[in-house]
Amino acid sequence: MPAGVERVDDAVEAGRPVDASAGRAATASGTGKRAWRVVLGFGVVSLAADMVYEGARSVYGPLLASLGASAVVVGLTTGAGEAVALLLRLVSGPLADRTRRYWTLTIFGYGLTAVCVPLLAVTPALGGAGLAVAAVLILAERLGKAVRSPAKSALLADAASRVGMGRGLGVHKALDQVGAFAGPLIVAAIIASSAGLLWPALAALAAPAVVAMLLLFAIRSRAQPSRAAAGGPAPQASPAAGRKSLPARFHWFAVAMALCTAGLVTFGLIGFHLVRAGVVATAAVPLMYAAAMAAGAVAALATGMSYDRAGPWMLVVLPAMIAGVPALVFGGGLPAPVAGILVWGAAVGVQDSTVKALVAELVPRDSRATAYGIFAAVQGAGALAGGAAAGLLYEQSVTSLVAAVALVQAVALLTLIGVLVRNKPSDAVT
């Protein structure tokens, strides 16, 4: 670290006044580099962690089935896992803001994933108890996601605000998506080379799990998370932290994004259609998913950079993207579904990166974890409602599904425009 930055940091730590010119010079030379280290560090941690849990999620169904689960049990287990991952953020988000234990919750959450996923490799050897143990481990892994996500997102947004909110979150998501792309492919390759056995692939995921945890501790030891973006000390823990009233614009934005999520048909339904309609063989579906994750990485990076230049108005493209997915993926032939899957992946990438940039700017800095928790829960409700409705409409009429998604996205667009019209740069609270 440059000596000037070190002196300014020491002064801030001790509560001494800092010369303004020295502070500006230190910020220019060191703060941005330190922030990029945090952003890139979290990006690589997410890359390794996504290899672990996305790789495992790609075979949850076959694993549970091999342990004796019925289709109902598979659906209940995986559905309950996603509910846990989303709804419990309503608890973990405010907890992070109230206790200021952002790093503790982040490390604990990643630790649950790093431990639970490789342990799934032993479930086939447990006989009749294997199914119950696997279900518990899957739920615990999703609990880890719920615990860490709001706290990690708050830490990441704090660092990204110093390098460009959209750019920082976009780079992080792009790295995250690389892991989501690589994990299932690695799992598929190991299964293919081990005569169809699942446990070697799950056991192999211990390697990226260890890498993720080691990197996380390294980032924690080098980062300075307690300092505010402006260079001052972070506020002390307060019983009121995390319970402040969030702006109405945030709630309306959450509604708009929940409508977008409701309209984004699940990849499960897309894959089901492609196989049932004979568009592709079952073995090609994971490759389609990997391509979607790659598209998400590119979209996150591109829209993140555009966000910093053009502002949040570029998010109006999201409802249009989502509205076009059903018409493409449920169309005839192969080119249209492939294009639709790429658009689907791009929309997912924007939702999990650039959208979060506006969340961070709509709420007070010390309530970001709370906001991210609420936002995820509202999106989860939209996903549950939209998934159920899409399945019912698909069985009745694809045309009805396409029309319904278009209508929901029109409402989402109008709601989003209302938020953006009322959003002013001066409204952002840091």
Tab-separated table of C-alpha atoms in Angstrom:
chain	number	residue	atom	x	y	z
A	1	MET	CA	0.000	0.000	0.000
A	2	PRO	CA	1.392	3.498	-0.827
A	3	ALA	CA	2.697	5.383	2.179
A	4	GLY	CA	0.277	8.263	1.667
A	5	VAL	CA	-2.712	5.921	1.720
A	6	GLU	CA	-1.347	4.174	4.799
A	7	ARG	CA	-1.006	7.476	6.667
A	8	VAL	CA	-4.514	8.577	5.762
A	9	ASP	CA	-5.910	5.164	6.759
A	10	ASP	CA	-4.107	5.372	10.105
A	11	ALA	CA	-5.531	8.823	10.721
A	12	VAL	CA	-9.052	7.702	9.872
A	13	GLU	CA	-8.666	4.638	12.083
A	14	ALA	CA	-7.553	6.807	14.999
A	15	GLY	CA	-10.215	9.424	14.411
A	16	ARG	CA	-7.689	12.218	13.687
A	17	PRO	CA	-8.493	14.933	11.139
A	18	VAL	CA	-7.167	14.295	7.655
A	19	ASP	CA	-5.757	16.945	5.361
A	20	ALA	CA	-8.169	17.317	2.426
A	21	SER	CA	-5.511	17.278	-0.309
A	22	ALA	CA	-3.802	14.293	1.268
A	23	GLY	CA	-7.128	12.520	1.464
A	24	ARG	CA	-7.908	13.186	-2.179
A	25	ALA	CA	-4.470	12.018	-3.304
A	26	ALA	CA	-4.687	8.910	-1.186
A	27	THR	CA	-8.137	8.146	-2.515
A	28	ALA	CA	-7.027	8.581	-6.113
A	29	SER	CA	-3.972	6.373	-5.714
A	30	GLY	CA	-5.169	3.682	-3.354
A	31	THR	CA	-8.877	3.543	-2.596
A	32	GLY	CA	-9.906	2.647	-6.133
A	33	LYS	CA	-7.292	-0.099	-6.346
A	34	ARG	CA	-8.368	-1.499	-2.993
A	35	ALA	CA	-12.016	-1.429	-4.072
A	36	TRP	CA	-11.197	-3.252	-7.307
A	37	ARG	CA	-9.347	-5.900	-5.290
A	38	VAL	CA	-12.498	-6.478	-3.260
A	39	VAL	CA	-14.742	-6.561	-6.350
A	40	LEU	CA	-12.468	-8.923	-8.255
A	41	GLY	CA	-11.838	-10.995	-5.155
A	42	PHE	CA	-15.539	-11.484	-4.551
A	43	GLY	CA	-15.920	-12.247	-8.243
A	44	VAL	CA	-13.395	-15.082	-8.093
A	45	VAL	CA	-14.943	-16.367	-4.848
A	46	SER	CA	-18.341	-16.404	-6.570
A	47	LEU	CA	-16.813	-18.139	-9.582
A	48	ALA	CA	-15.438	-20.947	-7.407
A	49	ALA	CA	-18.583	-21.152	-5.253
A	50	ASP	CA	-20.850	-21.244	-8.313
A	51	MET	CA	-18.838	-24.159	-9.665
A	52	VAL	CA	-19.706	-25.927	-6.413
A	53	TYR	CA	-23.425	-25.293	-6.001
A	54	GLU	CA	-24.423	-24.857	-9.652
A	55	GLY	CA	-22.508	-28.026	-10.476
A	56	ALA	CA	-24.356	-29.855	-7.698
A	57	ARG	CA	-27.755	-28.368	-8.572
A	58	SER	CA	-27.415	-29.687	-12.106
A	59	VAL	CA	-27.626	-33.250	-10.705
A	60	TYR	CA	-29.887	-32.829	-7.658
A	61	GLY	CA	-32.728	-34.536	-9.504
A	62	PRO	CA	-30.769	-37.615	-10.598
A	63	LEU	CA	-29.081	-37.842	-7.177
A	64	LEU	CA	-32.339	-37.795	-5.229
A	65	ALA	CA	-33.913	-40.237	-7.676
A	66	SER	CA	-30.984	-42.650	-7.237
A	67	LEU	CA	-31.590	-42.496	-3.477
A	68	GLY	CA	-35.216	-43.559	-3.926
A	69	ALA	CA	-37.015	-40.221	-4.160
A	70	SER	CA	-40.213	-39.893	-6.166
A	71	ALA	CA	-40.865	-36.970	-8.496
A	72	VAL	CA	-42.948	-35.357	-5.746
A	73	VAL	CA	-40.101	-35.628	-3.233
A	74	VAL	CA	-37.631	-34.212	-5.747
A	75	GLY	CA	-39.950	-31.292	-6.435
A	76	LEU	CA	-40.627	-30.626	-2.762
A	77	THR	CA	-36.959	-30.815	-1.779
A	78	THR	CA	-35.640	-28.561	-4.524
A	79	GLY	CA	-38.612	-26.193	-4.262
A	80	ALA	CA	-38.214	-25.911	-0.492
A	81	GLY	CA	-34.519	-25.233	-1.022
A	82	GLU	CA	-35.219	-22.293	-3.310
A	83	ALA	CA	-37.842	-20.967	-0.885
A	84	VAL	CA	-35.291	-21.129	1.947
A	85	ALA	CA	-32.663	-19.367	-0.187
A	86	LEU	CA	-35.000	-16.467	-0.946
A	87	LEU	CA	-37.424	-16.023	1.934
A	88	LEU	CA	-34.924	-16.332	4.797
A	89	ARG	CA	-33.112	-13.293	3.429
A	90	LEU	CA	-35.889	-11.325	5.091
A	91	VAL	CA	-34.182	-12.361	8.338
A	92	SER	CA	-30.518	-12.409	7.341
A	93	GLY	CA	-30.608	-8.993	5.642
A	94	PRO	CA	-31.846	-6.988	8.644
A	95	LEU	CA	-29.618	-9.102	10.901
A	96	ALA	CA	-26.548	-8.033	8.918
A	97	ASP	CA	-27.463	-4.346	9.091
A	98	ARG	CA	-28.397	-4.502	12.770
A	99	THR	CA	-25.276	-6.374	13.951
A	100	ARG	CA	-22.844	-5.045	11.296
A	101	ARG	CA	-21.482	-8.605	11.065
A	102	TYR	CA	-21.339	-8.562	7.275
A	103	TRP	CA	-18.160	-10.595	6.984
A	104	THR	CA	-19.184	-13.103	9.645
A	105	LEU	CA	-22.459	-13.861	7.868
A	106	THR	CA	-20.758	-13.964	4.462
A	107	ILE	CA	-18.101	-16.432	5.614
A	108	PHE	CA	-20.611	-18.589	7.498
A	109	GLY	CA	-22.916	-18.754	4.481
A	110	TYR	CA	-20.154	-19.732	2.073
A	111	GLY	CA	-18.891	-22.225	4.647
A	112	LEU	CA	-22.243	-24.037	4.684
A	113	THR	CA	-22.099	-24.459	0.911
A	114	ALA	CA	-18.445	-25.540	0.978
A	115	VAL	CA	-19.215	-28.263	3.525
A	116	CYS	CA	-22.669	-29.478	2.489
A	117	VAL	CA	-22.157	-30.000	-1.243
A	118	PRO	CA	-19.123	-32.339	-1.064
A	119	LEU	CA	-20.843	-34.276	1.756
A	120	LEU	CA	-23.567	-35.213	-0.729
A	121	ALA	CA	-20.990	-37.616	-2.197
A	122	VAL	CA	-21.360	-39.920	0.832
A	123	THR	CA	-25.170	-40.184	0.696
A	124	PRO	CA	-25.251	-43.147	-1.746
A	125	ALA	CA	-23.285	-45.152	0.851
A	126	LEU	CA	-25.772	-44.463	3.677
A	127	GLY	CA	-28.428	-46.912	2.554
A	128	GLY	CA	-31.973	-46.032	3.612
A	129	ALA	CA	-30.813	-42.896	5.416
A	130	GLY	CA	-29.196	-41.474	2.292
A	131	LEU	CA	-32.303	-39.728	0.977
A	132	ALA	CA	-33.044	-37.945	4.259
A	133	VAL	CA	-29.415	-36.868	4.672
A	134	ALA	CA	-29.263	-35.606	1.087
A	135	ALA	CA	-32.449	-33.574	1.578
A	136	VAL	CA	-31.060	-31.997	4.748
A	137	LEU	CA	-27.744	-31.171	3.053
A	138	ILE	CA	-29.523	-29.588	0.067
A	139	LEU	CA	-31.644	-27.433	2.378
A	140	ALA	CA	-28.576	-26.486	4.437
A	141	GLU	CA	-26.691	-25.466	1.298
A	142	ARG	CA	-29.586	-23.217	0.300
A	143	LEU	CA	-29.659	-21.830	3.858
A	144	GLY	CA	-26.042	-20.827	3.326
A	145	LYS	CA	-27.119	-18.883	0.246
A	146	ALA	CA	-29.801	-17.088	2.271
A	147	VAL	CA	-27.395	-16.220	5.087
A	148	ARG	CA	-24.588	-14.831	2.947
A	149	SER	CA	-26.317	-13.094	0.051
A	150	PRO	CA	-27.595	-9.842	1.641
A	151	ALA	CA	-24.391	-9.321	3.652
A	152	LYS	CA	-22.132	-10.105	0.684
A	153	SER	CA	-24.190	-7.871	-1.617
A	154	ALA	CA	-23.849	-4.984	0.855
A	155	LEU	CA	-20.061	-5.427	1.050
A	156	LEU	CA	-19.829	-5.727	-2.721
A	157	ALA	CA	-21.996	-2.655	-3.342
A	158	ASP	CA	-19.824	-0.650	-0.935
A	159	ALA	CA	-16.706	-1.538	-2.932
A	160	ALA	CA	-18.430	-1.166	-6.316
A	161	SER	CA	-19.617	2.345	-5.426
A	162	ARG	CA	-15.961	3.439	-5.514
A	163	VAL	CA	-15.239	2.099	-9.001
A	164	GLY	CA	-18.638	2.598	-10.670
A	165	MET	CA	-21.629	0.747	-9.287
A	166	GLY	CA	-22.738	-0.770	-12.583
A	167	ARG	CA	-19.226	-1.634	-13.725
A	168	GLY	CA	-18.268	-3.212	-10.406
A	169	LEU	CA	-21.389	-5.336	-10.090
A	170	GLY	CA	-21.210	-6.250	-13.779
A	171	VAL	CA	-17.635	-7.519	-13.514
A	172	HIS	CA	-18.549	-9.504	-10.401
A	173	LYS	CA	-21.553	-11.100	-12.090
A	174	ALA	CA	-19.552	-11.931	-15.203
A	175	LEU	CA	-17.057	-13.877	-13.086
A	176	ASP	CA	-19.935	-15.463	-11.173
A	177	GLN	CA	-21.476	-16.675	-14.424
A	178	VAL	CA	-18.197	-18.229	-15.543
A	179	GLY	CA	-18.474	-20.510	-12.518
A	180	ALA	CA	-22.126	-21.238	-13.257
A	181	PHE	CA	-21.065	-22.160	-16.808
A	182	ALA	CA	-18.076	-24.285	-15.808
A	183	GLY	CA	-19.541	-26.172	-12.830
A	184	PRO	CA	-22.205	-28.198	-14.669
A	185	LEU	CA	-19.794	-28.958	-17.513
A	186	ILE	CA	-17.169	-30.286	-15.099
A	187	VAL	CA	-19.773	-32.390	-13.287
A	188	ALA	CA	-21.038	-33.787	-16.596
A	189	ALA	CA	-17.491	-34.660	-17.707
A	190	ILE	CA	-16.700	-36.473	-14.441
A	191	ILE	CA	-19.982	-38.417	-14.558
A	192	ALA	CA	-19.277	-39.432	-18.141
A	193	SER	CA	-15.777	-40.624	-17.240
A	194	SER	CA	-16.957	-42.578	-14.169
A	195	ALA	CA	-19.539	-44.776	-15.883
A	196	GLY	CA	-22.476	-42.636	-14.769
A	197	LEU	CA	-21.610	-42.500	-11.046
A	198	LEU	CA	-22.623	-39.257	-9.342
A	199	TRP	CA	-20.578	-39.365	-6.146
A	200	PRO	CA	-17.136	-38.807	-7.761
A	201	ALA	CA	-18.385	-35.584	-9.355
A	202	LEU	CA	-19.845	-34.333	-6.067
A	203	ALA	CA	-16.663	-35.235	-4.192
A	204	ALA	CA	-14.574	-33.372	-6.779
A	205	LEU	CA	-16.489	-30.182	-5.967
A	206	ALA	CA	-14.602	-30.064	-2.662
A	207	ALA	CA	-11.640	-28.594	-4.569
A	208	PRO	CA	-13.327	-25.362	-5.732
A	209	ALA	CA	-15.068	-25.185	-2.339
A	210	VAL	CA	-11.709	-25.031	-0.568
A	211	VAL	CA	-10.436	-22.465	-3.069
A	212	ALA	CA	-13.494	-20.260	-2.458
A	213	MET	CA	-13.026	-20.309	1.321
A	214	LEU	CA	-9.279	-19.613	1.166
A	215	LEU	CA	-9.864	-16.673	-1.190
A	216	LEU	CA	-12.636	-15.342	1.030
A	217	PHE	CA	-10.383	-15.298	4.092
A	218	ALA	CA	-7.648	-13.642	2.038
A	219	ILE	CA	-10.014	-10.878	0.909
A	220	ARG	CA	-11.232	-10.395	4.470
A	221	SER	CA	-7.703	-9.989	5.775
A	222	ARG	CA	-6.779	-7.367	3.166
A	223	ALA	CA	-10.022	-5.437	2.755
A	224	GLN	CA	-11.088	-2.557	4.952
A	225	PRO	CA	-14.860	-3.094	5.100
A	226	SER	CA	-15.438	-0.874	8.103
A	227	ARG	CA	-14.695	2.343	6.275
A	228	ALA	CA	-17.329	4.211	4.384
A	229	ALA	CA	-16.974	4.921	0.699
A	230	ALA	CA	-16.159	8.543	1.459
A	231	GLY	CA	-13.161	7.550	3.549
A	232	GLY	CA	-14.655	7.887	7.002
A	233	PRO	CA	-15.333	5.271	9.628
A	234	ALA	CA	-18.443	3.158	9.310
A	235	PRO	CA	-21.242	3.919	11.739
A	236	GLN	CA	-21.273	1.928	14.931
A	237	ALA	CA	-23.762	-0.866	15.437
A	238	SER	CA	-27.141	0.466	16.382
A	239	PRO	CA	-30.353	-1.285	17.373
A	240	ALA	CA	-32.111	0.830	14.763
A	241	ALA	CA	-29.735	-0.162	11.963
A	242	GLY	CA	-31.502	-2.137	9.264
A	243	ARG	CA	-34.950	-1.103	10.508
A	244	LYS	CA	-35.101	2.311	8.873
A	245	SER	CA	-38.028	2.932	6.602
A	246	LEU	CA	-36.941	2.200	3.052
A	247	PRO	CA	-37.970	4.665	0.314
A	248	ALA	CA	-41.212	4.066	-1.558
A	249	ARG	CA	-39.256	4.049	-4.825
A	250	PHE	CA	-37.379	0.971	-3.614
A	251	HIS	CA	-40.618	-0.902	-2.940
A	252	TRP	CA	-42.047	0.012	-6.343
A	253	PHE	CA	-38.798	-1.039	-7.993
A	254	ALA	CA	-39.033	-4.372	-6.163
A	255	VAL	CA	-42.570	-4.782	-7.517
A	256	ALA	CA	-41.410	-3.994	-11.061
A	257	MET	CA	-38.597	-6.533	-10.848
A	258	ALA	CA	-40.913	-9.139	-9.289
A	259	LEU	CA	-43.142	-8.746	-12.348
A	260	CYS	CA	-40.086	-9.212	-14.569
A	261	THR	CA	-39.129	-12.345	-12.647
A	262	ALA	CA	-42.701	-13.667	-12.860
A	263	GLY	CA	-42.560	-13.326	-16.643
A	264	LEU	CA	-39.169	-14.977	-17.047
A	265	VAL	CA	-40.126	-18.604	-17.704
A	266	THR	CA	-37.918	-21.060	-15.850
A	267	PHE	CA	-35.193	-22.969	-17.620
A	268	GLY	CA	-36.800	-26.129	-16.302
A	269	LEU	CA	-39.883	-25.430	-18.410
A	270	ILE	CA	-37.726	-24.488	-21.384
A	271	GLY	CA	-35.735	-27.716	-21.161
A	272	PHE	CA	-38.920	-29.738	-20.685
A	273	HIS	CA	-40.377	-28.242	-23.874
A	274	LEU	CA	-37.223	-28.742	-25.950
A	275	VAL	CA	-37.061	-32.438	-25.093
A	276	ARG	CA	-40.801	-33.122	-25.341
A	277	ALA	CA	-41.033	-31.328	-28.684
A	278	GLY	CA	-38.013	-33.237	-29.987
A	279	VAL	CA	-36.021	-30.069	-30.620
A	280	VAL	CA	-32.924	-31.410	-28.841
A	281	ALA	CA	-31.876	-34.578	-27.044
A	282	THR	CA	-31.826	-34.625	-23.247
A	283	ALA	CA	-28.015	-34.646	-23.196
A	284	ALA	CA	-27.964	-31.302	-25.024
A	285	VAL	CA	-30.038	-29.458	-22.400
A	286	PRO	CA	-27.111	-28.866	-19.984
A	287	LEU	CA	-25.117	-27.458	-22.891
A	288	MET	CA	-27.976	-25.050	-23.611
A	289	TYR	CA	-27.944	-24.005	-19.951
A	290	ALA	CA	-24.196	-23.436	-20.077
A	291	ALA	CA	-24.643	-21.233	-23.158
A	292	ALA	CA	-27.303	-19.224	-21.287
A	293	MET	CA	-24.888	-18.684	-18.382
A	294	ALA	CA	-22.236	-17.450	-20.812
A	295	ALA	CA	-24.751	-14.999	-22.309
A	296	GLY	CA	-25.553	-13.837	-18.786
A	297	ALA	CA	-21.892	-13.082	-18.121
A	298	VAL	CA	-21.598	-10.955	-21.260
A	299	ALA	CA	-24.867	-9.133	-20.562
A	300	ALA	CA	-23.926	-8.391	-16.949
A	301	LEU	CA	-20.623	-6.848	-17.999
A	302	ALA	CA	-22.072	-4.858	-20.905
A	303	THR	CA	-25.105	-3.487	-19.068
A	304	GLY	CA	-23.043	-2.765	-15.954
A	305	MET	CA	-20.737	-0.494	-17.941
A	306	SER	CA	-23.717	1.090	-19.718
A	307	TYR	CA	-25.358	1.749	-16.344
A	308	ASP	CA	-22.434	3.921	-15.220
A	309	ARG	CA	-22.577	5.948	-18.448
A	310	ALA	CA	-26.297	6.098	-19.223
A	311	GLY	CA	-27.785	5.625	-15.779
A	312	PRO	CA	-30.645	3.373	-14.661
A	313	TRP	CA	-32.812	4.172	-17.688
A	314	MET	CA	-31.007	1.430	-19.588
A	315	LEU	CA	-32.921	-1.065	-17.406
A	316	VAL	CA	-36.056	-0.454	-19.511
A	317	VAL	CA	-34.669	-3.017	-21.976
A	318	LEU	CA	-35.194	-5.800	-19.421
A	319	PRO	CA	-39.004	-6.186	-19.745
A	320	ALA	CA	-38.661	-6.186	-23.530
A	321	MET	CA	-36.041	-8.945	-23.373
A	322	ILE	CA	-38.202	-11.054	-21.072
A	323	ALA	CA	-41.306	-10.544	-23.211
A	324	GLY	CA	-39.493	-11.938	-26.251
A	325	VAL	CA	-38.281	-15.149	-24.609
A	326	PRO	CA	-41.459	-17.316	-24.815
A	327	ALA	CA	-42.109	-16.547	-28.478
A	328	LEU	CA	-38.548	-17.639	-29.297
A	329	VAL	CA	-38.017	-20.670	-27.061
A	330	PHE	CA	-41.441	-22.175	-27.806
A	331	GLY	CA	-41.175	-21.481	-31.524
A	332	GLY	CA	-40.406	-24.059	-34.187
A	333	GLY	CA	-37.044	-25.339	-35.349
A	334	LEU	CA	-33.744	-24.929	-33.513
A	335	PRO	CA	-32.414	-21.394	-34.253
A	336	ALA	CA	-35.320	-19.577	-32.556
A	337	PRO	CA	-35.129	-21.585	-29.284
A	338	VAL	CA	-31.347	-21.145	-29.176
A	339	ALA	CA	-31.769	-17.387	-29.594
A	340	GLY	CA	-34.459	-17.397	-26.919
A	341	ILE	CA	-32.210	-19.260	-24.485
A	342	LEU	CA	-29.421	-16.742	-25.038
A	343	VAL	CA	-31.855	-13.877	-24.395
A	344	TRP	CA	-33.093	-15.723	-21.295
A	345	GLY	CA	-29.535	-16.016	-19.985
A	346	ALA	CA	-28.839	-12.353	-20.732
A	347	ALA	CA	-31.952	-11.329	-18.799
A	348	VAL	CA	-30.869	-13.431	-15.816
A	349	GLY	CA	-27.445	-11.766	-15.929
A	350	VAL	CA	-28.966	-8.272	-15.906
A	351	GLN	CA	-31.347	-9.158	-13.071
A	352	ASP	CA	-28.565	-10.359	-10.819
A	353	SER	CA	-26.098	-7.556	-11.489
A	354	THR	CA	-27.206	-4.239	-12.941
A	355	VAL	CA	-30.582	-4.381	-11.202
A	356	LYS	CA	-28.740	-4.627	-7.884
A	357	ALA	CA	-26.854	-1.439	-8.707
A	358	LEU	CA	-30.074	0.565	-8.626
A	359	VAL	CA	-31.166	-1.151	-5.396
A	360	ALA	CA	-27.927	0.039	-3.785
A	361	GLU	CA	-28.561	3.609	-4.934
A	362	LEU	CA	-32.211	3.723	-3.846
A	363	VAL	CA	-31.634	2.934	-0.163
A	364	PRO	CA	-29.419	4.239	2.663
A	365	ARG	CA	-26.003	2.641	2.764
A	366	ASP	CA	-26.489	1.108	6.215
A	367	SER	CA	-29.759	-0.520	5.117
A	368	ARG	CA	-28.503	-2.193	1.956
A	369	ALA	CA	-28.432	-5.716	3.374
A	370	THR	CA	-32.016	-5.284	4.583
A	371	ALA	CA	-33.032	-3.987	1.164
A	372	TYR	CA	-31.346	-6.853	-0.659
A	373	GLY	CA	-33.099	-9.329	1.624
A	374	ILE	CA	-36.522	-7.811	1.003
A	375	PHE	CA	-35.819	-7.478	-2.707
A	376	ALA	CA	-34.875	-11.155	-3.026
A	377	ALA	CA	-37.965	-12.265	-1.119
A	378	VAL	CA	-40.265	-10.202	-3.353
A	379	GLN	CA	-38.547	-11.595	-6.439
A	380	GLY	CA	-38.922	-15.079	-5.007
A	381	ALA	CA	-42.660	-14.552	-4.647
A	382	GLY	CA	-42.774	-13.413	-8.265
A	383	ALA	CA	-40.807	-16.461	-9.375
A	384	LEU	CA	-43.144	-18.854	-7.544
A	385	ALA	CA	-46.293	-17.228	-8.939
A	386	GLY	CA	-44.869	-16.898	-12.429
A	387	GLY	CA	-43.524	-20.440	-12.519
A	388	ALA	CA	-46.864	-21.942	-11.544
A	389	ALA	CA	-48.791	-19.760	-14.003
A	390	ALA	CA	-46.362	-20.486	-16.848
A	391	GLY	CA	-46.704	-24.231	-16.349
A	392	LEU	CA	-50.502	-24.074	-16.405
A	393	LEU	CA	-50.624	-21.794	-19.441
A	394	TYR	CA	-48.062	-23.903	-21.326
A	395	GLU	CA	-50.239	-27.012	-20.960
A	396	GLN	CA	-53.261	-25.119	-22.294
A	397	SER	CA	-51.835	-22.891	-25.012
A	398	VAL	CA	-48.383	-21.566	-25.851
A	399	THR	CA	-50.057	-18.585	-27.489
A	400	SER	CA	-51.769	-17.747	-24.195
A	401	LEU	CA	-48.439	-18.003	-22.382
A	402	VAL	CA	-46.728	-15.656	-24.846
A	403	ALA	CA	-49.577	-13.138	-24.529
A	404	ALA	CA	-49.649	-13.338	-20.716
A	405	VAL	CA	-45.906	-12.755	-20.424
A	406	ALA	CA	-46.132	-9.778	-22.792
A	407	LEU	CA	-48.951	-8.269	-20.710
A	408	VAL	CA	-47.083	-8.732	-17.415
A	409	GLN	CA	-43.955	-7.170	-18.895
A	410	ALA	CA	-45.944	-4.179	-20.125
A	411	VAL	CA	-47.089	-3.594	-16.546
A	412	ALA	CA	-43.518	-4.107	-15.326
A	413	LEU	CA	-42.238	-1.544	-17.830
A	414	LEU	CA	-44.794	1.079	-16.779
A	415	THR	CA	-43.975	0.489	-13.104
A	416	LEU	CA	-40.253	0.736	-13.801
A	417	ILE	CA	-40.682	3.976	-15.752
A	418	GLY	CA	-42.619	5.412	-12.813
A	419	VAL	CA	-39.692	4.590	-10.508
A	420	LEU	CA	-37.102	6.063	-12.869
A	421	VAL	CA	-39.045	9.282	-13.420
A	422	ARG	CA	-39.074	9.860	-9.657
A	423	ASN	CA	-35.462	8.812	-9.157
A	424	LYS	CA	-32.977	11.684	-8.868
A	425	PRO	CA	-29.205	11.502	-8.432
A	426	SER	CA	-29.533	13.431	-5.186
A	427	ASP	CA	-31.830	10.745	-3.795
A	428	ALA	CA	-29.053	8.195	-3.477
A	429	VAL	CA	-28.001	7.923	0.141
A	430	THR	CA	-24.540	6.704	1.038
